[in-house]
mmCIF file of C-alpha atoms in Angstrom:
data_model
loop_
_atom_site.group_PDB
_atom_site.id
_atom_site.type_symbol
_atom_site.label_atom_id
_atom_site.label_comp_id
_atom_site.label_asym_id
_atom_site.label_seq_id
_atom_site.Cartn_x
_atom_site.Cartn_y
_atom_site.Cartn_z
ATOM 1 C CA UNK A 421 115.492 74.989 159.951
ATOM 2 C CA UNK A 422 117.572 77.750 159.967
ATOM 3 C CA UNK A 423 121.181 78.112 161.321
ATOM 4 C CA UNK A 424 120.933 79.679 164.347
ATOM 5 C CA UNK A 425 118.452 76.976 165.245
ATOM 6 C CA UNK A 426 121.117 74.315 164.186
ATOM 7 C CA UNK A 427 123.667 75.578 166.270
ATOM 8 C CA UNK A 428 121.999 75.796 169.290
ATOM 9 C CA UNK A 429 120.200 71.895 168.775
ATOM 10 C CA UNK A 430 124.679 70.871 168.112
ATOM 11 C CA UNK A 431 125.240 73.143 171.412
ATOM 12 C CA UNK A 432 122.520 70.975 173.423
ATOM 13 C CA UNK A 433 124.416 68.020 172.167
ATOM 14 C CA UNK A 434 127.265 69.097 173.177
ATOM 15 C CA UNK A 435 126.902 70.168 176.438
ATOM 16 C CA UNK A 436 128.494 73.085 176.189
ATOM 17 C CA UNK A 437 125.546 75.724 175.874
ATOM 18 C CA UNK A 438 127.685 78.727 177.259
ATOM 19 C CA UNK A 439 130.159 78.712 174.236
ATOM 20 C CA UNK A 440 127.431 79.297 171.894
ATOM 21 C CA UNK A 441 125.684 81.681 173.815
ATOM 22 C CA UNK A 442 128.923 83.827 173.845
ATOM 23 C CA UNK A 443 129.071 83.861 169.619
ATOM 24 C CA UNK A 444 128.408 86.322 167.629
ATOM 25 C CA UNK A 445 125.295 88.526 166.757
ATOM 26 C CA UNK A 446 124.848 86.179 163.491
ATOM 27 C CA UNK A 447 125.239 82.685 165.209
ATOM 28 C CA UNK A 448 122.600 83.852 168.038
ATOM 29 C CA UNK A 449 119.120 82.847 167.949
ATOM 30 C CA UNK A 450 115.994 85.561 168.653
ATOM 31 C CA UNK A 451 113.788 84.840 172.100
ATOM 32 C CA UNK A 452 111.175 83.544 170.072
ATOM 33 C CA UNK A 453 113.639 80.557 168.704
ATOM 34 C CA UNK A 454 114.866 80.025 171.997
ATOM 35 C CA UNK A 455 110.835 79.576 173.555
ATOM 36 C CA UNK A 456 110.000 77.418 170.697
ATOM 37 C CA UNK A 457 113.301 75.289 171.128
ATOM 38 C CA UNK A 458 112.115 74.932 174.953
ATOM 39 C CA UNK A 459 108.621 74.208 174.483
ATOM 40 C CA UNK A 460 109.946 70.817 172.245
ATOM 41 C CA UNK A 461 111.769 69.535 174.694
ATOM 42 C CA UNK A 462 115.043 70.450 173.112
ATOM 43 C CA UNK A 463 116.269 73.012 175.708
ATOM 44 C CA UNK A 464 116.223 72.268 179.774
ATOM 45 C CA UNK A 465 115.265 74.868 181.970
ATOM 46 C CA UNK A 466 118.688 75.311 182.812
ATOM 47 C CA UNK A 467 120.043 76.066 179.625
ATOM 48 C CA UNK A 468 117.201 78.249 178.526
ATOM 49 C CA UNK A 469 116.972 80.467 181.471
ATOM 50 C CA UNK A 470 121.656 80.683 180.679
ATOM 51 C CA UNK A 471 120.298 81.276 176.991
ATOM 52 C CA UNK A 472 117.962 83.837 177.852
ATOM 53 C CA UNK A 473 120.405 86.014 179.837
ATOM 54 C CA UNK A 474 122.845 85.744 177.045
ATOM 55 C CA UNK A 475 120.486 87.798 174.708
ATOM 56 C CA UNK A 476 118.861 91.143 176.070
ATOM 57 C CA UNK A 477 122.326 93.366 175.976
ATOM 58 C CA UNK A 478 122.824 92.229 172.023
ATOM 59 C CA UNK A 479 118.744 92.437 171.051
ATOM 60 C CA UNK A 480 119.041 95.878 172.930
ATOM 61 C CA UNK A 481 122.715 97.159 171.074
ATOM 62 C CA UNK A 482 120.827 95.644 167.381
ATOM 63 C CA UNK A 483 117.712 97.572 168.400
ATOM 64 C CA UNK A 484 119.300 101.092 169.293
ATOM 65 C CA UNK A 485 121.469 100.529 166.058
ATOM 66 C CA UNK A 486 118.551 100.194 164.282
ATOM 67 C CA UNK A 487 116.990 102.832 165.423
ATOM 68 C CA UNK A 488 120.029 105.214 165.098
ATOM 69 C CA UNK A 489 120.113 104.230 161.626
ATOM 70 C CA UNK A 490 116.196 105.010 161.366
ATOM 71 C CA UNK A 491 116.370 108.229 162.216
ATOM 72 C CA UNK A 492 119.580 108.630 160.514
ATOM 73 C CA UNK A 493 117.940 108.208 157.298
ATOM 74 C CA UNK A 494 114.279 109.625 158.226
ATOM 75 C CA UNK A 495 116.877 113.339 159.246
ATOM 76 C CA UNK A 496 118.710 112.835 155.922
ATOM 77 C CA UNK A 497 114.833 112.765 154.290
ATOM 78 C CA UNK A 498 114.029 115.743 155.756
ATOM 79 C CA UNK A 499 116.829 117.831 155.313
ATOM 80 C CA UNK A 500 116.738 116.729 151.446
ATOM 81 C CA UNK A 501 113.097 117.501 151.540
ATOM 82 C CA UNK A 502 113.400 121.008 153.100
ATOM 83 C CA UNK A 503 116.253 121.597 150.128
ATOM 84 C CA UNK A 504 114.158 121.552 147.518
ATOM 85 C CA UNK A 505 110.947 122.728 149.563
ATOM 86 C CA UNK A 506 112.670 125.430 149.915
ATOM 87 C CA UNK A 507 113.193 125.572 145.885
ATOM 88 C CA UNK A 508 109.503 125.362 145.259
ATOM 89 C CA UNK A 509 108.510 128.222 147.518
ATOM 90 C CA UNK A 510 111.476 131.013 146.528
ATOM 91 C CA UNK A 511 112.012 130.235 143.464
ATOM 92 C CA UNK A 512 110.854 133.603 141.583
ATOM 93 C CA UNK A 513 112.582 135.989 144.538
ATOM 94 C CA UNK A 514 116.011 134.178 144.095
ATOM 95 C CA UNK A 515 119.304 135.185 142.080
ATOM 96 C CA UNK A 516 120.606 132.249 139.450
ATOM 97 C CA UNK A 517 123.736 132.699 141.421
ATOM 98 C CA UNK A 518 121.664 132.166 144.997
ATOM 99 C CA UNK A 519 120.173 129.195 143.667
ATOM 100 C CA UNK A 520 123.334 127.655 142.131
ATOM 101 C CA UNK A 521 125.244 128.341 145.876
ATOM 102 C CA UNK A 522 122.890 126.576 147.969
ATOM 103 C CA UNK A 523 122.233 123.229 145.639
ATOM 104 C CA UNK A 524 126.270 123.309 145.223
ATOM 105 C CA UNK A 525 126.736 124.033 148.801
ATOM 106 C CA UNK A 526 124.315 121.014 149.973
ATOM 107 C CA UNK A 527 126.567 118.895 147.567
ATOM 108 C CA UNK A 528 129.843 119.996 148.623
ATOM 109 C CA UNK A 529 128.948 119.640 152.401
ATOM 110 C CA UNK A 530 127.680 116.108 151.711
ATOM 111 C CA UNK A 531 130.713 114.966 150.292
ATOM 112 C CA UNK A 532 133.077 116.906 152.150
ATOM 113 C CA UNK A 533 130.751 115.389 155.386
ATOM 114 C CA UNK A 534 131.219 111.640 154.588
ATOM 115 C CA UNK A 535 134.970 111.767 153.461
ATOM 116 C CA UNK A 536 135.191 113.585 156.751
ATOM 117 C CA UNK A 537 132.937 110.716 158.771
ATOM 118 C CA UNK A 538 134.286 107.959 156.470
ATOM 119 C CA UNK A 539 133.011 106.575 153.464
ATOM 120 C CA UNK A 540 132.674 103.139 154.978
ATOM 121 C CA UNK A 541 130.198 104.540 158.023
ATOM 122 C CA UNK A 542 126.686 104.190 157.449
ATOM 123 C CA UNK A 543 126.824 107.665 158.303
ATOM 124 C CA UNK A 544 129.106 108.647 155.521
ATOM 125 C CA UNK A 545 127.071 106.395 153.150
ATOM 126 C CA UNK A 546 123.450 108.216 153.746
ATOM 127 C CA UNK A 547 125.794 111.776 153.064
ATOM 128 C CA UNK A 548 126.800 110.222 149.315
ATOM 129 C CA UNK A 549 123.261 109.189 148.585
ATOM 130 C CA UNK A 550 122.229 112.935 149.623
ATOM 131 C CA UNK A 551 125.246 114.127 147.507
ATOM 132 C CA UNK A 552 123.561 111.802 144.594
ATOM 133 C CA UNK A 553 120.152 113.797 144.897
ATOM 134 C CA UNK A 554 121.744 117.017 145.256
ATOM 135 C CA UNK A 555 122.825 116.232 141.719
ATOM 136 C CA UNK A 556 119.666 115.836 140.832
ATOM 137 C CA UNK A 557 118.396 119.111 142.097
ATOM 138 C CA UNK A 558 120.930 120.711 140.914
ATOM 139 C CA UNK A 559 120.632 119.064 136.576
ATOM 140 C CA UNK A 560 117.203 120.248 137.367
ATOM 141 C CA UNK A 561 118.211 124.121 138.135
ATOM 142 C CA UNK A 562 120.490 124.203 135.506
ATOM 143 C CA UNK A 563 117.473 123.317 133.503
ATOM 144 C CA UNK A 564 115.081 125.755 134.680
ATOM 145 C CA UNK A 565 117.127 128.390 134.260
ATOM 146 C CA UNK A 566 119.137 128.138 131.182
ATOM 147 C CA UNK A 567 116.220 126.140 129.833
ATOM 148 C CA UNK A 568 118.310 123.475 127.580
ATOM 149 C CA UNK A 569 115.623 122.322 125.695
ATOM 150 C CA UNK A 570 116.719 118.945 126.515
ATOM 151 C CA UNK A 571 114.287 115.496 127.567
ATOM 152 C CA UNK A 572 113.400 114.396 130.262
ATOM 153 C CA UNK A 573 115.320 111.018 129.638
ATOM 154 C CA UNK A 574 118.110 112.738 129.577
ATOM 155 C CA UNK A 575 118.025 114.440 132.561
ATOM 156 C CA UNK A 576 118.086 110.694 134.547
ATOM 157 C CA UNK A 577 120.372 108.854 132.114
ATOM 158 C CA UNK A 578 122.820 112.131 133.079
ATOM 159 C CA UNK A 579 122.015 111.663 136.856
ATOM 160 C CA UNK A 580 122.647 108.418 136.366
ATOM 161 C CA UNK A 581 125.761 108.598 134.570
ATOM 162 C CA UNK A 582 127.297 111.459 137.404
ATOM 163 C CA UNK A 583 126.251 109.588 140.891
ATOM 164 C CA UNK A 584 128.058 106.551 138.902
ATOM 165 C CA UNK A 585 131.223 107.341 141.296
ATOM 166 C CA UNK A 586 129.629 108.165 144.139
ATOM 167 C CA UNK A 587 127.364 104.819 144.583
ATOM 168 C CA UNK A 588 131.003 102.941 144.076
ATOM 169 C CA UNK A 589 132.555 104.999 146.607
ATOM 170 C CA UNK A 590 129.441 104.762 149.063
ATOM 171 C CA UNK A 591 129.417 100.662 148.714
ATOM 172 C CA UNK A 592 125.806 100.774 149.990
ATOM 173 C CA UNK A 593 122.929 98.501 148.234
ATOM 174 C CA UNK A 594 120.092 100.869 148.359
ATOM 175 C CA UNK A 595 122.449 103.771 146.902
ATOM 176 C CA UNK A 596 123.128 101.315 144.208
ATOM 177 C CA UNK A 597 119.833 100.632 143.413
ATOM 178 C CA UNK A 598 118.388 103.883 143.289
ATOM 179 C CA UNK A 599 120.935 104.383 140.679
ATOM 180 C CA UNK A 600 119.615 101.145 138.611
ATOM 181 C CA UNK A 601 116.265 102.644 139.204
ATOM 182 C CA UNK A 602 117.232 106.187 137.983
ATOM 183 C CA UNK A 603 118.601 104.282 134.807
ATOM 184 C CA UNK A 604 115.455 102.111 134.132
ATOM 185 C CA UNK A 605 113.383 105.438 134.315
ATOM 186 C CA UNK A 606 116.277 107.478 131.812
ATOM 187 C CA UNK A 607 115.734 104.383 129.511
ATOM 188 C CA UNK A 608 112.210 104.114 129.487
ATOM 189 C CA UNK A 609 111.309 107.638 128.984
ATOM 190 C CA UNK A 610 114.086 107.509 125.963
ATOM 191 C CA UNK A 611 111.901 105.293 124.233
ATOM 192 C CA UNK A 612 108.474 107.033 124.662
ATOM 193 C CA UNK A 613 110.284 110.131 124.114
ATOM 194 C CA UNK A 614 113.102 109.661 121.580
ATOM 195 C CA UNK A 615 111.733 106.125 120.300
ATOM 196 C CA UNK A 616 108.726 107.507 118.502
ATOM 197 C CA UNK A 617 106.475 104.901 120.313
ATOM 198 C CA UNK A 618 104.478 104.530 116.904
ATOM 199 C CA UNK A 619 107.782 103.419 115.037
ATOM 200 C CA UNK A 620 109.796 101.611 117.554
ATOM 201 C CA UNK A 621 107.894 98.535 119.593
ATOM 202 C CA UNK A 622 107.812 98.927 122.936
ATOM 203 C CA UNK A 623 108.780 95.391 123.321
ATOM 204 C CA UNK A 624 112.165 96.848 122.165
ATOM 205 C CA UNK A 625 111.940 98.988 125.404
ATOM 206 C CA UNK A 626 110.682 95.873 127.616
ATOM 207 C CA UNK A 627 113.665 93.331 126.416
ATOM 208 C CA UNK A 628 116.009 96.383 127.178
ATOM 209 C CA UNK A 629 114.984 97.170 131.045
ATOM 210 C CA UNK A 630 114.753 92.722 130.945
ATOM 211 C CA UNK A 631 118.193 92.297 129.971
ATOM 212 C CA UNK A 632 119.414 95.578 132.055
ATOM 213 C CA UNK A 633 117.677 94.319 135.956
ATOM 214 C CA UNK A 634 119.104 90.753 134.793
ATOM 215 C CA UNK A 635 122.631 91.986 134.302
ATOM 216 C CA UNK A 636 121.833 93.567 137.689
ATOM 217 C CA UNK A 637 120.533 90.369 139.632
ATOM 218 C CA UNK A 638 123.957 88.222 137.885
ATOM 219 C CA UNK A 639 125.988 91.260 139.587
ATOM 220 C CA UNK A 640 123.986 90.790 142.789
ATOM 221 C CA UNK A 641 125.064 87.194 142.561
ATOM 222 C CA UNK A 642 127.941 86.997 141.581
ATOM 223 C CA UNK A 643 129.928 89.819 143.112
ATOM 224 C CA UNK A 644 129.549 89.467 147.046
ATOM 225 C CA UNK A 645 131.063 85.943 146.249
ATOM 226 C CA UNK A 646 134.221 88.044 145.404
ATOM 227 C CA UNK A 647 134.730 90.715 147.762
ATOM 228 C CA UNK A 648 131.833 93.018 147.136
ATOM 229 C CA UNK A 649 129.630 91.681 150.407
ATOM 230 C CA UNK A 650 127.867 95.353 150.350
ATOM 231 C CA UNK A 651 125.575 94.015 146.986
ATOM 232 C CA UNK A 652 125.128 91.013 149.140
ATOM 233 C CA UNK A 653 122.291 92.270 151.044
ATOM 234 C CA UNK A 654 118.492 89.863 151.038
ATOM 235 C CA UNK A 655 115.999 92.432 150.037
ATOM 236 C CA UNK A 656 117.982 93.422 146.731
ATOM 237 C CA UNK A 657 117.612 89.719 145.093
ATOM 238 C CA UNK A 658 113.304 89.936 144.857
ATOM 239 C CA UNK A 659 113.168 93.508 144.097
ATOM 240 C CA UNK A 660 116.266 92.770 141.253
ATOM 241 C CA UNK A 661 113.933 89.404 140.078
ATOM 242 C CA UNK A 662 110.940 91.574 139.990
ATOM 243 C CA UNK A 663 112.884 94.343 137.607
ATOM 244 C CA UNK A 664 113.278 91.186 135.310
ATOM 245 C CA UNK A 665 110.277 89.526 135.203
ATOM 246 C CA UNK A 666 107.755 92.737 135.250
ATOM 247 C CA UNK A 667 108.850 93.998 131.985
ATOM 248 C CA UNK A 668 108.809 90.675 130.220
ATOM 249 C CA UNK A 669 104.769 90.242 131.345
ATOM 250 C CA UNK A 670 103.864 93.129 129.061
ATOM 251 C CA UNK A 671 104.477 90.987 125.944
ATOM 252 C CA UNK A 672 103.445 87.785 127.423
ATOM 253 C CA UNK A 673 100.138 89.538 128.331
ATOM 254 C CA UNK A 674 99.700 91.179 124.748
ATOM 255 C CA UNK A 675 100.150 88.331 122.988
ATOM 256 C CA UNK A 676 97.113 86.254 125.454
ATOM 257 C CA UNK A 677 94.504 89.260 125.020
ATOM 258 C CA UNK A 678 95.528 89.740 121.298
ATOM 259 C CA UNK A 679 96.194 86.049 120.068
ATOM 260 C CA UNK A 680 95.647 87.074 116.798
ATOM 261 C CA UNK A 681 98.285 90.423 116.911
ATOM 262 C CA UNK A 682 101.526 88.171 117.508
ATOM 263 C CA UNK A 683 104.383 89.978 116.161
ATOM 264 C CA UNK A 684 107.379 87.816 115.812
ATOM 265 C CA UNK A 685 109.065 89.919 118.722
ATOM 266 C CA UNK A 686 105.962 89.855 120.725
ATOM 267 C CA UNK A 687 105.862 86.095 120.111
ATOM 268 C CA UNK A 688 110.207 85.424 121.100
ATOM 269 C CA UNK A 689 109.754 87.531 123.873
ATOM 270 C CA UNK A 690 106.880 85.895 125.020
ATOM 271 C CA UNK A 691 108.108 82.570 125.181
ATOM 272 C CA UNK A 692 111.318 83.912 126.589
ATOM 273 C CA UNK A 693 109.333 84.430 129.851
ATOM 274 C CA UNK A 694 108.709 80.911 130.235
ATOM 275 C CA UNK A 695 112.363 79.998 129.800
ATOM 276 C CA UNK A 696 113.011 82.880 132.442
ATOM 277 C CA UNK A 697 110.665 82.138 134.780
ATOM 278 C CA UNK A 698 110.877 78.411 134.620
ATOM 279 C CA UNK A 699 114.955 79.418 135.101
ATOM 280 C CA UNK A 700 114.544 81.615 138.061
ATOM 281 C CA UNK A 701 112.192 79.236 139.911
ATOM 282 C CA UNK A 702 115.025 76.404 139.566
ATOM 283 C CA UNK A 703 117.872 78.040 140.377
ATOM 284 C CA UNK A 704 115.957 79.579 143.688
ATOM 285 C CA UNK A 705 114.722 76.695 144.724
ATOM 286 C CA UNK A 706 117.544 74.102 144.030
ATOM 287 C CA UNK A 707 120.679 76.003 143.924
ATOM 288 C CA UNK A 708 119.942 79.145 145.943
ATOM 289 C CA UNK A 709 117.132 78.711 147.954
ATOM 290 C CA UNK A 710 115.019 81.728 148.101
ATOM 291 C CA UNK A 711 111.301 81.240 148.783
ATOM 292 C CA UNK A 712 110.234 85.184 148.632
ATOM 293 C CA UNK A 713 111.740 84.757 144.541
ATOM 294 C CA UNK A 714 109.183 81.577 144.442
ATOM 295 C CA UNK A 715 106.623 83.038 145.544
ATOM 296 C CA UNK A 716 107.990 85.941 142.860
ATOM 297 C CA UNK A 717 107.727 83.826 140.005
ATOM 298 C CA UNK A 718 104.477 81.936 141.143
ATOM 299 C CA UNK A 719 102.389 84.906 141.879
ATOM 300 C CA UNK A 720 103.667 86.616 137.847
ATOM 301 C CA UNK A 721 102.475 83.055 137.083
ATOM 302 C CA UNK A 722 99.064 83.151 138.449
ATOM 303 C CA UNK A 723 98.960 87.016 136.945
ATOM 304 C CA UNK A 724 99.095 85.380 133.510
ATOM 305 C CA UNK A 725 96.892 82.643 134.394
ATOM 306 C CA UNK A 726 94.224 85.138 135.364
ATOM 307 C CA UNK A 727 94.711 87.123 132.183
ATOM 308 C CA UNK A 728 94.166 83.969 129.874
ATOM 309 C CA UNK A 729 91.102 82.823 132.329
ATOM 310 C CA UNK A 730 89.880 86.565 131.337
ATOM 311 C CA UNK A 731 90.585 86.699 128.118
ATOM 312 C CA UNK A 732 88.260 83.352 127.930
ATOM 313 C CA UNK A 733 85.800 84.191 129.653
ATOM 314 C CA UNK A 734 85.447 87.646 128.158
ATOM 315 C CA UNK A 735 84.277 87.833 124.902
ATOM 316 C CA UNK A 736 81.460 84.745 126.046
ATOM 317 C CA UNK A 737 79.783 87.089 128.828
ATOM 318 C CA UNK A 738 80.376 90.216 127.306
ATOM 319 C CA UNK A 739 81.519 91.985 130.685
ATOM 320 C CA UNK A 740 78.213 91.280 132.422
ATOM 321 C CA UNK A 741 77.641 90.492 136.250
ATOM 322 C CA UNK A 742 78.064 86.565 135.431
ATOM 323 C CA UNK A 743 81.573 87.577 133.946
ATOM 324 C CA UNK A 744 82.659 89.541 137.164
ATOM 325 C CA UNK A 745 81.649 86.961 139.005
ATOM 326 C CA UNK A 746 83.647 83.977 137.301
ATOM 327 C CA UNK A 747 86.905 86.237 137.344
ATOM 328 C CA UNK A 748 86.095 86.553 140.929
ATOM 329 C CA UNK A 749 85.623 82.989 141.601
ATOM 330 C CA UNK A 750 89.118 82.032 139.568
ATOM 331 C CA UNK A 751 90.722 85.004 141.305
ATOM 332 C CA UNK A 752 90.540 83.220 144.541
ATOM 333 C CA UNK A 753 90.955 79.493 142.861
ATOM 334 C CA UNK A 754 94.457 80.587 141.495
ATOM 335 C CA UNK A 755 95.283 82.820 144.157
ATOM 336 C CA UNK A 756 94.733 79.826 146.755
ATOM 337 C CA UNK A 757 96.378 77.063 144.505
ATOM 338 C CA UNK A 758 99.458 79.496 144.383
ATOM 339 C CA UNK A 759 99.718 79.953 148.096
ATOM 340 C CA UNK A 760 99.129 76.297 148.521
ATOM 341 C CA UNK A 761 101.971 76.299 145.708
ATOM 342 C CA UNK A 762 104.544 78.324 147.360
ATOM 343 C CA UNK A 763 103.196 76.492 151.116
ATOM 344 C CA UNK A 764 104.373 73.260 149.661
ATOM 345 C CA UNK A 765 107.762 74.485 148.307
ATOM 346 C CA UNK A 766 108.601 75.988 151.400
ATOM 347 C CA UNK A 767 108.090 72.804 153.300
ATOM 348 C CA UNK A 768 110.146 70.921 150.539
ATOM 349 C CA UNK A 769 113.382 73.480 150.785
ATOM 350 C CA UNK A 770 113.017 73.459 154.734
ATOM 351 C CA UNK A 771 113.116 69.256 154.443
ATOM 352 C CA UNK A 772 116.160 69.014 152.511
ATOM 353 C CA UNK A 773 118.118 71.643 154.813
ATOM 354 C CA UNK A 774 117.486 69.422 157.701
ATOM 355 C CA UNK A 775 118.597 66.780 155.580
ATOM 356 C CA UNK A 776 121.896 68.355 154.781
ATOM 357 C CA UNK A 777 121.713 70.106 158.437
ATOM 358 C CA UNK A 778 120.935 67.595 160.071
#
């Protein structure tokens, strides 16, 4: 049961409906909670007809934020877009110095935009991540033109390393983690680049983007807890838990389809996965309760599963219609056993917060 739903069963108790219909946006329940609260026998008609009138001017104001934000962000696109559209098609009839001025100039005027707006708007926060991939397009002129020589990798560990001070001045999550994402691409392509790929494992390169989106999630955790609310936000914690546990699979999965190929790093990082995942799905389930990272860590689960059941079943059949059609059948017997999985979870985290909500 969630909180709004709480309040609203202690405001029936009360008596005293109109107080909590009069809260704030984040104590007020949706139409749809109020109807379902009414059909049990939990609201009167009274009450949910006084509920009901409560609502429409907020769900209207959220909405037309929303949607100012929307196209906010879909301009900002656009305008970014047409930048280096504009690249692409006059590139050969433009001056250095004309194509330095108008990356520079999109740059400037995004910054000098969102100090003038505010840097704590959401308008002033889309300008810095525009200012972030104006630096972009602008390492990448510099490149083209004076042609450095340099890698790739570099290129996104320096974007990286120069939008460092605008995500902290922006404070906004998905500025933040397009810069973790820029860094797990500058990292990557440093190893298949700079790594020699045939001399340097690439479980090297997996334990490093592990260790760098888990650093990440413990910042996600830990800071909103101490002033930093803007790292706070839901959607960051699965995509953060995904960054961990996606690069750890590689390894996990090598060391299933070639049993007989285990490294000694292959072999630690595999089992590390189990300590991870078997970590993740406790603390999300009993200290932080967060069923989309369940259903994170049960679906990698069933992933492996599936490549074991594979593995099996592979070398017996020799890829032949009967083998497609067991992988098929054990497809959908793990697939359903992990929904059923997650299913029962769910109803086991929702029990114990009416227990402690009562």
């Amino acid at each position: 049961m969630d909180r709004a739903t709480i309040d609203w069963r202690s405001a029936r108790d009360a008596g005293n409906l109109a107080e909590f219909a009069n809260r704030d946006l984040t104590m007020r329940p949706t139409v749809h909670a109020l109807e379902e609260l009414h059909r049990e026998g939990l609201l009167s008609d009274e009450a949910f007809d006084a509920a009901r009138e409560s609502l429409p001017a907020v769900d209207q104001g959220s909405r037309a934020d929303w949607g100012r934000g929307l196209l906010l962000v879909y301009g900002s696109v656009l305008l970014l877009a047409g930048v280096v559209f504009h690249f692409a098609f006059n590139w050969q009839g433009m001056s250095k110095f004309a194509k330095f001025g108008v990356v520079e100039f999109a740059l400037a005027a995004c910054v000098a935009c969102a100090w003038r707006k505010g840097f704590e708007t959401f308008t002033g926060q889309v300008l810095m991540v525009g200012a972030s991939i104006m630096t972009g397009v602008l390492l990448a002129v510099f490149g083209q033109i004076y042609q450095t020589g340099a890698d790739p990798y570099e290129l996104f560990l320096g974007w990286s390393a120069l939008i460092f001070g605008f995500v902290v001045t922006s404070q906004l999550a998905g500025h933040w983690f397009l810069w973790l994402v820029l860094l797990n691409i500058g990292l990557f392509l440093r190893w298949e680049q700079a790594g020699v790929p045939a001399e340097v494992a690439y479980e090297w390169s997996c334990l490093q983007l592990g260790a760098l989106n888990g650093l990440a999630l413990a910042a996600r955790e830990w800071c909103p807890a101490r002033g930093q609310s803007w790292l706070g936000s839901a959607w960051l914690r699965p995509m953060l838990v995904s960054g961990v546990l996606i690069p750890m699979t590689f390894p996990l999965a090598h060391c299933v389809v070639e049993a007989d190929d285990i490294t000694l790093l292959r072999g630690v990082i595999g089992m590390a996965w189990f300590g991870l995942a078997g970590g993740l799905y406790w603390w999300y389930r009993d200290k932080l309760p967060d069923i989309n990272v369940i259903g994170l860590v049960i679906f990698n689960t069933a992933v492996i599963l599936l490549i074991f059941i594979g593995d099996v079943l592979l070398e017996p059949l020799n890829w032949d219609s009967g083998w497609l059609l067991a992988i098929s059948i054990a497809s959908l017997a793990v697939m359903s056993g992990s929904g059923m999985w997650i299913g029962r979870v769910s109803r086991l985290m929702k029990a114990r917060d009416s227990e402690v909500n009562p």
